[in-house]
Tab-separated table of C-alpha atoms in Angstrom:
chain	number	residue	atom	x	y	z
A	237	MET	CA	0.379	0.202	-0.951
A	238	ALA	CA	1.371	3.851	-1.016
A	239	PRO	CA	1.970	5.731	1.631
A	240	SER	CA	-0.034	8.624	2.664
A	241	LEU	CA	1.078	12.224	2.266
A	242	ASP	CA	1.064	14.217	5.371
A	243	GLU	CA	-1.690	16.702	6.378
A	244	GLU	CA	-0.223	19.846	4.768
A	245	THR	CA	1.444	18.380	1.030
A	246	ALA	CA	-1.971	16.670	1.389
A	247	LYS	CA	-4.208	19.961	1.067
A	248	LYS	CA	-1.553	21.667	-0.977
A	249	VAL	CA	-1.713	18.312	-3.538
A	250	ILE	CA	-5.452	19.119	-3.744
A	251	ARG	CA	-5.857	22.533	-3.987
A	252	GLN	CA	-2.969	22.939	-6.554
A	253	VAL	CA	-5.133	20.037	-8.792
A	254	GLU	CA	-8.414	21.536	-8.352
A	255	PHE	CA	-6.578	24.765	-10.131
A	256	TYR	CA	-4.913	22.883	-12.518
A	257	PHE	CA	-8.590	21.790	-13.736
A	258	SER	CA	-10.580	25.196	-12.715
A	259	ASP	CA	-12.502	27.814	-14.826
A	260	SER	CA	-9.996	29.857	-13.928
A	261	ASN	CA	-6.890	28.301	-15.386
A	262	LEU	CA	-8.158	25.348	-18.547
A	263	PRO	CA	-10.361	27.847	-20.612
A	264	ARG	CA	-6.541	29.471	-21.078
A	265	ASP	CA	-4.471	26.711	-20.820
A	266	ASN	CA	-4.130	25.300	-24.336
A	267	PHE	CA	-1.567	22.488	-23.633
A	268	LEU	CA	-3.731	20.509	-20.793
A	269	LYS	CA	-7.462	21.470	-23.083
A	270	LYS	CA	-5.439	19.824	-25.576
A	271	THR	CA	-4.780	16.578	-23.072
A	272	ILE	CA	-7.488	16.259	-22.787
A	273	SER	CA	-9.641	16.798	-25.699
A	274	GLU	CA	-7.248	14.137	-26.638
A	275	SER	CA	-8.114	11.725	-24.186
A	276	ASP	CA	-10.867	9.298	-24.457
A	277	ASP	CA	-12.651	10.048	-21.185
A	278	GLY	CA	-11.566	13.771	-20.908
A	279	MET	CA	-9.301	12.122	-17.855
A	280	VAL	CA	-5.589	12.902	-17.718
A	281	SER	CA	-1.885	11.528	-16.667
A	282	LEU	CA	-1.617	11.489	-12.862
A	283	ALA	CA	2.201	10.748	-13.290
A	284	LEU	CA	2.290	14.009	-15.913
A	285	ILE	CA	-0.012	16.029	-13.360
A	286	CYS	CA	2.573	15.134	-10.816
A	287	SER	CA	5.905	16.311	-12.922
A	288	PHE	CA	4.887	19.456	-13.147
A	289	SER	CA	6.624	21.802	-11.151
A	290	ARG	CA	4.878	23.149	-8.615
A	291	MET	CA	3.716	19.248	-7.938
A	292	ARG	CA	7.297	18.218	-8.228
A	293	GLY	CA	8.073	20.979	-5.209
A	294	HIS	CA	5.666	19.612	-2.614
A	295	LEU	CA	5.649	16.246	-3.439
A	296	SER	CA	10.027	16.775	-3.231
A	297	LEU	CA	10.408	14.763	-6.389
A	298	GLY	CA	13.049	16.783	-8.133
A	299	ASP	CA	13.372	17.016	-11.965
A	300	VAL	CA	11.619	13.956	-12.950
A	301	LYS	CA	9.918	13.314	-16.132
A	302	PRO	CA	6.412	12.193	-16.369
A	303	GLU	CA	7.965	8.675	-16.880
A	304	ASP	CA	10.171	8.362	-13.959
A	305	VAL	CA	7.044	8.625	-12.027
A	306	SER	CA	6.919	6.840	-9.342
A	307	ASP	CA	4.133	4.093	-8.492
A	308	ASP	CA	4.196	4.445	-4.870
A	309	THR	CA	3.904	9.025	-5.693
A	310	VAL	CA	1.020	8.599	-7.755
A	311	ALA	CA	-0.853	5.916	-5.754
A	312	SER	CA	-0.549	8.360	-2.900
A	313	VAL	CA	-1.937	11.554	-5.136
A	314	ALA	CA	-4.684	9.406	-6.406
A	315	GLU	CA	-6.039	8.453	-2.840
A	316	THR	CA	-5.447	12.575	-1.878
A	317	LEU	CA	-7.643	13.406	-4.489
A	318	LYS	CA	-10.613	10.997	-4.000
A	319	ASN	CA	-11.154	13.451	-0.740
A	320	SER	CA	-12.335	15.939	-4.036
A	321	THR	CA	-15.477	17.048	-4.933
A	322	PHE	CA	-14.237	18.879	-7.551
A	323	LEU	CA	-12.247	15.866	-8.878
A	324	ARG	CA	-12.491	12.791	-10.269
A	325	ILE	CA	-9.784	9.631	-10.210
A	326	SER	CA	-10.314	7.033	-12.632
A	327	GLU	CA	-10.780	3.113	-11.963
A	328	ASP	CA	-7.114	2.503	-12.020
A	329	GLY	CA	-6.035	5.062	-10.105
A	330	LYS	CA	-3.745	6.873	-12.823
A	331	SER	CA	-5.888	9.195	-14.439
A	332	ILE	CA	-8.142	12.432	-13.107
A	333	GLY	CA	-10.702	14.415	-14.645
A	334	ARG	CA	-12.994	17.387	-13.320
A	335	VAL	CA	-16.595	16.181	-12.166
A	336	THR	CA	-18.308	18.294	-14.409
A	337	GLU	CA	-18.158	19.351	-17.445
A	338	LEU	CA	-15.575	22.507	-18.458
A	339	PRO	CA	-18.293	26.023	-19.776
A	340	LYS	CA	-17.207	26.713	-22.801
A	341	THR	CA	-14.038	28.106	-23.079
A	342	GLU	CA	-15.720	32.300	-24.415
A	343	GLU	CA	-18.165	31.894	-21.624
A	344	ALA	CA	-15.414	30.634	-18.816
A	345	ILE	CA	-13.156	33.591	-19.646
A	346	LYS	CA	-16.523	36.121	-19.942
A	347	GLN	CA	-17.604	34.659	-16.417
A	348	SER	CA	-13.724	34.413	-15.407
A	349	ASP	CA	-13.190	38.533	-16.413
A	350	GLU	CA	-16.204	39.542	-14.802
A	351	ARG	CA	-14.812	38.491	-11.282
A	352	THR	CA	-11.395	39.819	-11.511
A	353	ILE	CA	-10.251	43.444	-11.035
A	354	ALA	CA	-7.181	45.148	-11.676
A	355	ALA	CA	-5.039	46.737	-8.893
A	356	SER	CA	-1.862	48.968	-9.300
A	357	PRO	CA	1.091	50.013	-8.020
A	358	LEU	CA	2.726	46.928	-7.183
A	359	GLU	CA	6.530	46.345	-6.796
A	360	TYR	CA	8.097	45.092	-9.616
A	361	ASP	CA	9.618	41.958	-7.392
A	362	VAL	CA	6.320	42.181	-5.421
A	363	LYS	CA	5.423	37.682	-4.845
A	364	LEU	CA	2.240	36.401	-5.968
A	365	GLU	CA	1.677	35.026	-2.425
A	366	ASP	CA	2.170	37.929	-0.628
A	367	VAL	CA	-0.863	39.921	-3.321
A	368	GLU	CA	-3.162	36.865	-2.531
A	369	THR	CA	-2.752	36.912	1.215
A	370	PHE	CA	-3.500	40.784	0.945
A	371	PHE	CA	-6.276	40.341	-1.514
A	372	GLY	CA	-7.625	37.603	0.603
A	373	GLN	CA	-8.279	39.627	3.052
A	374	PHE	CA	-11.346	41.223	1.917
A	375	ALA	CA	-12.714	38.447	-0.141
A	376	LYS	CA	-12.196	34.339	-1.252
A	377	VAL	CA	-9.274	34.937	-3.905
A	378	ASN	CA	-9.148	32.342	-7.092
A	379	SER	CA	-6.210	33.537	-8.330
A	380	VAL	CA	-3.252	35.919	-9.085
A	381	ARG	CA	-1.506	37.035	-12.634
A	382	LEU	CA	0.850	39.268	-12.998
A	383	PRO	CA	1.192	40.504	-16.695
A	384	ARG	CA	4.384	41.330	-17.727
A	385	HIS	CA	5.572	44.615	-18.760
A	386	VAL	CA	4.595	45.886	-22.976
A	387	ALA	CA	7.003	46.916	-23.932
A	388	ASP	CA	9.600	45.064	-21.798
A	389	THR	CA	8.496	40.984	-21.436
A	390	ARG	CA	11.829	40.802	-19.043
A	391	LEU	CA	10.245	43.070	-16.682
A	392	PHE	CA	7.199	43.207	-14.502
A	393	CYS	CA	3.979	45.761	-15.830
A	394	GLY	CA	3.465	46.873	-12.027
A	395	THR	CA	-0.450	45.635	-12.363
A	396	ALA	CA	-1.865	42.584	-10.931
A	397	LEU	CA	-5.194	40.740	-11.865
A	398	VAL	CA	-7.242	39.590	-9.172
A	399	GLU	CA	-9.671	36.775	-9.465
A	400	PHE	CA	-12.290	36.664	-6.528
A	401	SER	CA	-14.479	33.747	-6.025
A	402	SER	CA	-17.678	36.029	-7.224
A	403	GLU	CA	-18.319	38.748	-9.148
A	404	GLU	CA	-20.489	40.698	-6.385
A	405	ASP	CA	-16.830	40.094	-4.131
A	406	ALA	CA	-14.990	41.550	-6.569
A	407	VAL	CA	-17.482	45.193	-7.289
A	408	ASN	CA	-17.547	45.085	-3.587
A	409	VAL	CA	-13.338	45.772	-3.206
A	410	LEU	CA	-13.677	47.866	-6.815
A	411	LYS	CA	-16.038	50.461	-3.756
A	412	GLN	CA	-12.930	50.323	-1.242
A	413	SER	CA	-9.554	51.890	-0.843
A	414	ILE	CA	-6.759	50.111	-0.515
A	415	THR	CA	-3.146	51.129	0.515
A	416	TYR	CA	-0.172	48.449	0.036
A	417	SER	CA	2.724	48.280	0.862
A	418	GLY	CA	2.931	52.100	1.278
A	419	ALA	CA	0.584	53.240	-1.395
A	420	GLU	CA	-2.935	53.703	-2.478
A	421	LEU	CA	-3.644	51.739	-5.314
A	422	GLU	CA	-5.675	52.171	-8.433
A	423	LEU	CA	-8.132	49.492	-8.737
A	424	LYS	CA	-10.499	49.354	-12.215
A	425	PRO	CA	-12.095	46.470	-13.402
A	426	LYS	CA	-10.450	44.098	-15.990
A	427	LYS	CA	-12.183	44.844	-19.166
A	428	GLU	CA	-10.902	48.625	-18.697
A	429	PHE	CA	-6.885	47.667	-17.993
A	430	ASP	CA	-7.177	45.546	-21.196
A	431	ALA	CA	-8.351	48.200	-23.347
A	432	GLU	CA	-5.628	50.011	-21.791
A	433	ARG	CA	-2.687	47.399	-22.424
A	434	ALA	CA	-4.766	46.764	-26.275
A	435	LYS	CA	-3.533	50.821	-26.853
A	436	GLN	CA	0.263	50.471	-25.297
A	437	GLU	CA	0.796	47.365	-27.448
A	438	GLU	CA	-0.522	49.250	-30.610
A	439	GLU	CA	1.930	51.878	-29.273
A	440	VAL	CA	4.698	49.289	-28.908
A	441	VAL	CA	3.620	47.961	-32.522
A	442	LYS	CA	4.532	51.521	-34.389
A	443	THR	CA	7.507	52.853	-31.729
A	444	ARG	CA	9.078	48.808	-31.803
A	445	PRO	CA	12.548	49.374	-35.058
A	446	GLN	CA	12.498	47.481	-37.435
A	447	ALA	CA	13.849	43.749	-37.011
A	448	VAL	CA	17.236	43.370	-38.431
A	449	SER	CA	17.560	40.789	-40.936
A	450	ASN	CA	20.880	39.549	-40.395
A	451	ARG	CA	19.581	38.177	-36.890
A	452	LYS	CA	23.317	37.386	-35.916
A	453	GLU	CA	24.758	40.648	-36.463
A	454	LYS	CA	21.760	42.436	-34.750
A	455	ALA	CA	22.848	40.852	-31.543
A	456	ALA	CA	26.726	41.532	-31.942
A	457	ASN	CA	26.001	45.438	-32.935
A	458	ALA	CA	22.545	46.191	-31.278
A	459	GLU	CA	22.314	48.531	-27.675
A	460	PRO	CA	20.360	47.092	-24.869
A	461	GLN	CA	16.997	48.944	-25.337
A	462	TYR	CA	14.974	50.850	-22.066
A	463	PRO	CA	12.850	53.835	-21.289
A	464	LYS	CA	14.495	57.113	-21.486
A	465	GLY	CA	14.070	59.964	-19.483
A	466	LEU	CA	11.307	58.176	-16.915
A	467	ILE	CA	13.430	58.573	-13.711
A	468	VAL	CA	14.313	61.518	-11.477
A	469	ALA	CA	16.897	60.752	-9.105
A	470	PHE	CA	16.037	63.122	-5.111
A	471	LYS	CA	17.764	63.599	-2.622
A	472	LEU	CA	15.944	65.525	1.262
A	473	LYS	CA	16.528	68.053	3.408
A	474	LYS	CA	15.838	68.547	6.370
A	475	ILE	CA	14.870	72.444	7.187
A	476	SER	CA	14.924	74.265	9.535
A	477	ALA	CA	11.712	75.714	11.489
A	478	GLU	CA	11.131	79.229	10.502
A	479	VAL	CA	11.846	77.424	6.643
A	480	SER	CA	9.445	75.139	7.238
A	481	ALA	CA	6.752	77.635	8.868
A	482	GLU	CA	7.393	79.825	6.048
A	483	GLN	CA	6.781	76.844	4.058
A	484	ASN	CA	2.999	76.539	5.453
A	485	GLY	CA	3.091	80.224	5.134
A	486	SER	CA	3.103	81.713	1.352
A	487	HIS	CA	5.821	79.376	-0.024
A	488	GLY	CA	3.836	76.346	-0.570
A	489	PRO	CA	4.815	73.631	-2.781
A	490	VAL	CA	4.698	74.228	-6.677
A	491	SER	CA	1.687	72.940	-7.889
A	492	ALA	CA	1.088	70.394	-10.593
A	493	ASN	CA	-1.180	73.399	-12.459
A	494	ALA	CA	1.700	75.166	-12.138
A	495	ASP	CA	3.114	76.759	-15.789
A	496	VAL	CA	6.430	74.716	-15.922
A	497	SER	CA	7.528	75.780	-19.382
A	498	MET	CA	11.379	77.444	-19.082
A	499	THR	CA	13.456	79.688	-20.557
A	500	ASP	CA	16.454	79.075	-22.413
A	501	GLY	CA	18.615	79.858	-19.887
A	502	GLU	CA	16.462	77.981	-17.262
A	503	GLN	CA	16.769	74.976	-19.523
A	504	ASP	CA	20.456	76.015	-19.297
A	505	LYS	CA	20.644	75.812	-16.250
A	506	VAL	CA	18.712	71.864	-16.145
A	507	GLN	CA	21.290	70.420	-18.248
A	508	VAL	CA	24.385	71.576	-16.761
A	509	GLU	CA	22.616	70.149	-13.391
A	510	ALA	CA	22.201	67.170	-15.077
A	511	GLU	CA	25.778	66.640	-15.978
A	512	LYS	CA	27.045	67.727	-13.513
A	513	THR	CA	25.307	65.211	-11.088
A	514	GLU	CA	25.006	62.437	-13.167
A	515	SER	CA	28.788	60.987	-12.185
A	516	GLU	CA	26.908	61.447	-8.547
A	517	VAL	CA	23.690	59.160	-9.954
A	518	LEU	CA	26.137	56.513	-11.391
A	519	LYS	CA	27.993	56.652	-7.641
A	520	SER	CA	24.228	55.939	-6.123
A	521	VAL	CA	23.159	53.160	-8.481
A	522	GLU	CA	26.229	51.146	-8.385
A	523	ASP	CA	25.939	51.134	-4.633
A	524	THR	CA	22.896	49.592	-4.822
A	525	LYS	CA	24.154	46.842	-6.582
A	526	ASN	CA	24.950	44.149	-4.100
A	527	HIS	CA	21.181	44.715	-2.834
A	528	GLU	CA	20.207	44.703	-6.526
A	529	GLU	CA	21.725	41.127	-6.650
A	530	GLU	CA	19.334	39.717	-4.424
A	531	ALA	CA	16.390	41.192	-5.253
A	532	GLY	CA	13.948	38.830	-6.073
A	533	GLU	CA	11.847	37.630	-9.075
A	534	ALA	CA	10.777	41.197	-11.001
A	535	VAL	CA	8.651	39.404	-13.350
A	536	ALA	CA	5.747	37.214	-12.585
A	537	VAL	CA	3.879	36.076	-15.703
A	538	THR	CA	0.087	35.677	-16.136
A	539	LYS	CA	-1.704	32.318	-15.207
A	540	ALA	CA	-3.465	32.999	-18.615
A	541	GLU	CA	-0.485	32.667	-21.123
A	542	GLU	CA	-0.883	30.042	-23.523
A	543	SER	CA	1.555	27.187	-22.922
A	544	GLU	CA	4.155	26.682	-25.707
A	545	ASP	CA	5.881	23.629	-25.077
A	546	ALA	CA	3.933	20.104	-24.334
A	547	LYS	CA	4.866	19.872	-20.481
A	548	GLU	CA	2.531	21.956	-17.651
A	549	SER	CA	0.150	24.090	-17.346
A	550	SER	CA	-0.320	26.981	-15.269
A	551	ASP	CA	-1.157	28.148	-12.457
A	552	ILE	CA	-0.250	30.545	-10.017
A	553	THR	CA	-2.356	29.147	-6.662
A	554	THR	CA	-0.570	29.844	-2.934
A	555	GLU	CA	-1.137	28.793	0.018
A	556	LYS	CA	-2.376	31.712	2.008
A	557	GLU	CA	-0.051	33.566	5.397
A	558	ASN	CA	-2.087	36.430	6.826
A	559	GLN	CA	0.585	38.408	7.810
A	560	GLY	CA	2.710	41.494	6.987
A	561	SER	CA	0.043	43.700	6.112
A	562	CYS	CA	-0.894	44.788	9.773
A	563	GLU	CA	2.580	45.856	10.685
A	564	GLU	CA	2.624	47.896	6.982
A	565	LYS	CA	-0.648	49.550	8.038
A	566	THR	CA	0.767	50.244	11.290
A	567	THR	CA	4.010	51.591	10.191
A	568	ILE	CA	2.049	54.604	7.842
A	569	GLU	CA	-0.396	55.702	10.861
A	570	VAL	CA	2.138	56.475	13.035
A	571	TYR	CA	4.593	58.062	10.707
A	572	ARG	CA	1.418	59.699	8.687
A	573	ASN	CA	1.581	63.100	10.161
A	574	ASN	CA	5.015	62.923	12.008
A	575	LYS	CA	6.193	65.845	9.154
A	576	ASP	CA	9.730	64.515	10.749
A	577	VAL	CA	9.928	61.418	8.526
A	578	VAL	CA	9.152	60.624	4.759
A	579	LEU	CA	6.656	57.931	3.720
A	580	ARG	CA	6.289	56.789	0.177
A	581	GLU	CA	2.697	57.796	-0.222
A	582	ASP	CA	4.092	61.315	1.174
A	583	LEU	CA	6.551	61.207	-2.430
A	584	LYS	CA	3.450	59.821	-4.241
A	585	SER	CA	1.419	63.148	-3.356
A	586	ILE	CA	3.809	65.814	-4.612
A	587	PHE	CA	5.433	63.361	-7.904
A	588	GLN	CA	1.815	62.691	-8.922
A	589	LYS	CA	1.057	66.370	-9.738
A	590	PHE	CA	2.997	65.585	-12.767
A	591	GLY	CA	2.025	63.129	-14.250
A	592	PRO	CA	1.443	59.380	-13.598
A	593	VAL	CA	4.355	57.007	-11.881
A	594	LYS	CA	5.198	53.685	-12.305
A	595	PHE	CA	7.229	53.351	-9.244
A	596	ILE	CA	8.895	55.141	-5.895
A	597	ASP	CA	12.562	53.621	-5.248
A	598	PHE	CA	12.383	54.425	-1.103
A	599	LYS	CA	12.686	53.051	1.836
A	600	ILE	CA	11.558	54.736	4.958
A	601	GLY	CA	13.947	57.225	6.767
A	602	SER	CA	17.143	56.600	3.929
A	603	GLU	CA	17.368	60.214	2.668
A	604	SER	CA	17.468	59.332	-0.916
A	605	GLY	CA	15.732	57.668	-3.946
A	606	TYR	CA	14.331	57.411	-7.520
A	607	ILE	CA	11.252	58.397	-8.759
A	608	ARG	CA	10.729	56.407	-11.995
A	609	PHE	CA	7.826	58.316	-13.941
A	610	GLU	CA	5.510	56.819	-17.052
A	611	ASP	CA	6.251	59.238	-19.715
A	612	ALA	CA	9.885	61.537	-19.765
A	613	GLU	CA	6.827	64.487	-20.133
A	614	ALA	CA	5.731	64.027	-16.456
A	615	ALA	CA	9.792	63.566	-15.274
A	616	GLN	CA	10.589	66.813	-16.757
A	617	LYS	CA	7.686	69.246	-15.587
A	618	ALA	CA	8.719	67.481	-12.141
A	619	ARG	CA	12.670	68.782	-12.272
A	620	ALA	CA	11.558	72.636	-13.850
A	621	ALA	CA	9.301	72.443	-11.041
A	622	ALA	CA	11.435	71.806	-8.846
A	623	VAL	CA	14.379	74.158	-10.447
A	624	LEU	CA	12.405	76.832	-10.026
A	625	THR	CA	11.423	77.530	-7.053
A	626	GLU	CA	13.347	79.511	-4.477
A	627	GLU	CA	14.509	76.355	-1.904
A	628	GLY	CA	15.851	74.625	-5.103
A	629	GLY	CA	12.864	71.887	-5.101
A	630	LEU	CA	10.016	70.265	-3.834
A	631	THR	CA	8.288	70.429	0.178
A	632	VAL	CA	7.698	67.212	1.028
A	633	LYS	CA	6.686	67.703	4.868
A	634	ASN	CA	9.626	69.321	6.300
A	635	PHE	CA	12.480	68.359	3.668
A	636	ILE	CA	13.082	70.106	0.433
A	637	ALA	CA	13.650	67.237	-1.592
A	638	THR	CA	16.379	67.912	-4.521
A	639	LEU	CA	15.110	66.386	-8.022
A	640	ASP	CA	18.578	64.977	-10.311
A	641	PRO	CA	17.432	63.340	-13.982
A	642	VAL	CA	19.171	59.893	-14.354
A	643	ILE	CA	20.650	60.176	-17.607
A	644	GLY	CA	23.176	58.889	-19.950
A	645	GLU	CA	25.630	55.796	-18.681
A	646	ALA	CA	23.846	56.233	-15.448
A	647	GLU	CA	20.256	55.729	-16.737
A	648	LYS	CA	21.823	52.903	-18.493
A	649	GLU	CA	23.440	51.297	-15.604
A	650	TYR	CA	20.211	51.576	-13.667
A	651	TRP	CA	18.873	49.453	-16.005
A	652	ASN	CA	21.199	46.962	-16.275
A	653	LEU	CA	21.424	46.307	-13.050
A	654	LEU	CA	17.687	46.330	-12.764
A	655	ARG	CA	17.799	43.430	-15.138
A	656	ASN	CA	20.561	41.647	-14.235
A	657	SER	CA	18.828	40.756	-10.830
A	658	GLN	CA	16.467	39.933	-12.490
A	659	ASP	CA	17.932	37.251	-15.098
A	660	LYS	CA	19.834	35.955	-11.753
A	661	HIS	CA	17.155	35.550	-9.790
A	662	ARG	CA	15.591	33.899	-12.610
A	663	ASP	CA	18.096	31.314	-12.825
A	664	ASN	CA	18.389	30.622	-9.286
A	665	PHE	CA	14.537	29.753	-9.477
A	666	ARG	CA	15.249	26.818	-11.788
A	667	ASN	CA	18.378	25.735	-10.048
A	668	ASN	CA	16.526	25.487	-6.883
A	669	ASN	CA	12.766	24.168	-8.078
A	670	ARG	CA	11.619	26.199	-5.834
A	671	GLY	CA	8.121	27.240	-5.581
A	672	ARG	CA	5.131	25.215	-7.615
A	673	GLY	CA	6.414	26.567	-10.898
A	674	GLY	CA	4.274	26.705	-14.023
A	675	ARG	CA	4.841	28.366	-17.299
A	676	HIS	CA	8.793	29.217	-17.353
A	677	ASN	CA	10.404	26.530	-14.728
A	678	ARG	CA	9.578	23.062	-16.252
A	679	GLY	CA	13.251	21.598	-16.926
A	680	GLY	CA	14.803	24.299	-18.877
A	681	GLY	CA	13.453	26.601	-21.000
A	682	ARG	CA	13.754	28.995	-23.889
A	683	HIS	CA	15.173	31.593	-21.420
A	684	PHE	CA	17.581	28.508	-19.434
A	685	GLY	CA	19.541	26.781	-22.378
A	686	GLY	CA	16.335	24.546	-22.968
A	687	LYS	CA	13.688	24.975	-25.814
A	688	HIS	CA	10.464	26.661	-24.046
A	689	SER	CA	10.309	28.578	-20.624
A	690	ARG	CA	7.281	28.081	-18.820
A	691	SER	CA	7.882	29.587	-14.967
A	692	ARG	CA	4.936	31.380	-13.186
A	693	ASP	CA	7.128	31.514	-9.763
A	694	ASN	CA	7.348	34.845	-8.587
A	695	GLU	CA	8.682	33.665	-4.659
A	696	SER	CA	11.727	36.247	-3.951
A	697	GLY	CA	13.123	35.909	-1.224
A	698	ASN	CA	14.173	38.561	1.687
A	699	ARG	CA	16.799	41.044	1.223
A	700	PRO	CA	17.859	44.373	2.915
A	701	ASN	CA	16.466	46.785	0.866
A	702	LYS	CA	18.721	49.787	0.791
A	703	VAL	CA	16.225	50.581	-1.986
A	704	GLN	CA	12.557	49.654	-1.468
A	705	LYS	CA	10.808	49.171	-4.981
A	706	VAL	CA	7.013	50.451	-4.345
A	707	GLY	CA	4.750	51.212	-7.862
A	708	ALA	CA	2.621	54.060	-7.436
A	709	THR	CA	0.206	55.575	-10.243
């Protein structure tokens, strides 16, 4: 008789396999749908299911193929899955399927979208498990997807798609004011997110350079592509009590609606300061290299992406852990009205006046950080507004924030460090085979030396953040 799984492992296995066959995942999972359609009885080999990356992690199987999964393991999993009311086991205990028929694909996806919301901004290295646990406080969560950035698929786009168990739950959450990691979230229905993303994709297609016919020559000569003019470095300088009093009087911070157009002389001033501080910014970026290299997985791909290899279904299910959010809220509440402590939301309230802010790289207690805008025009407006003030910067509580653009080699280095840390951690995930896996973690992927890549893991080990990445809108 096959050994029984321990209670914790059994719960994870049931939840994982139920997700594979759920209305949330199956309509979007071409590989699993194809496997089911090719089966006479609509069942799937349990050995195949056990070979999926997240299942391998739950069962501590290592990097095994379906044919390498032992009969004892299949028998143990089959016995465990008999406790699921959603799944059915074949008579020989070697295959698994749904109890009910899957609704038509179009209808299933439509229903899934109606109970899904888009939440932003989130940190570039946010863990999927943390997002699910956080929103689990408000309603039951079916799944979480973290789409990639349209212009750079190596980066997480900053918006999470959270599917709840019912449309009513989704509507109720949309009505709430929710703060995550110090930033107030913008919540919208998924259909609005899809419409915005479609426009972004059109813009990317229009601006994307034509492919070079000789791919080898392109690879040898092409410079790494990265967005230009989006990043502004800031330094916080404490102002005296007298200056602070003046700021609260007639010399308030520059309004977002103020005219920030510059004369030729003022433009020269901004350019001179940019050139003067470029080396300083580059040094600051270099200083972050150690902690950046230890950063967690920066890009978690959406579970809805179609599988391209014949290995595994998409999934992003997690074990919920109700912790962390209370501490975060407590910290915000303690320092919200403290004029001597700058929070990320304080910075957000100032900089978003000039345009959409994508991320705020800042940790409480730090004297400097970075603002990443969504477009270069917003970054230019913020810098111009700071230069035009008498204080030479923007007022943030009892501090003056002086701004410097991150340009040239400093800008290039910033993006390189960010992307290198993402690639390094992605490789570590593949080697360590941690988490529940998915589209880019099946024993060798397109980005890791194999033919295809399918991991959807978004686990990011703990790191001593010098500059904490936080999304903002």
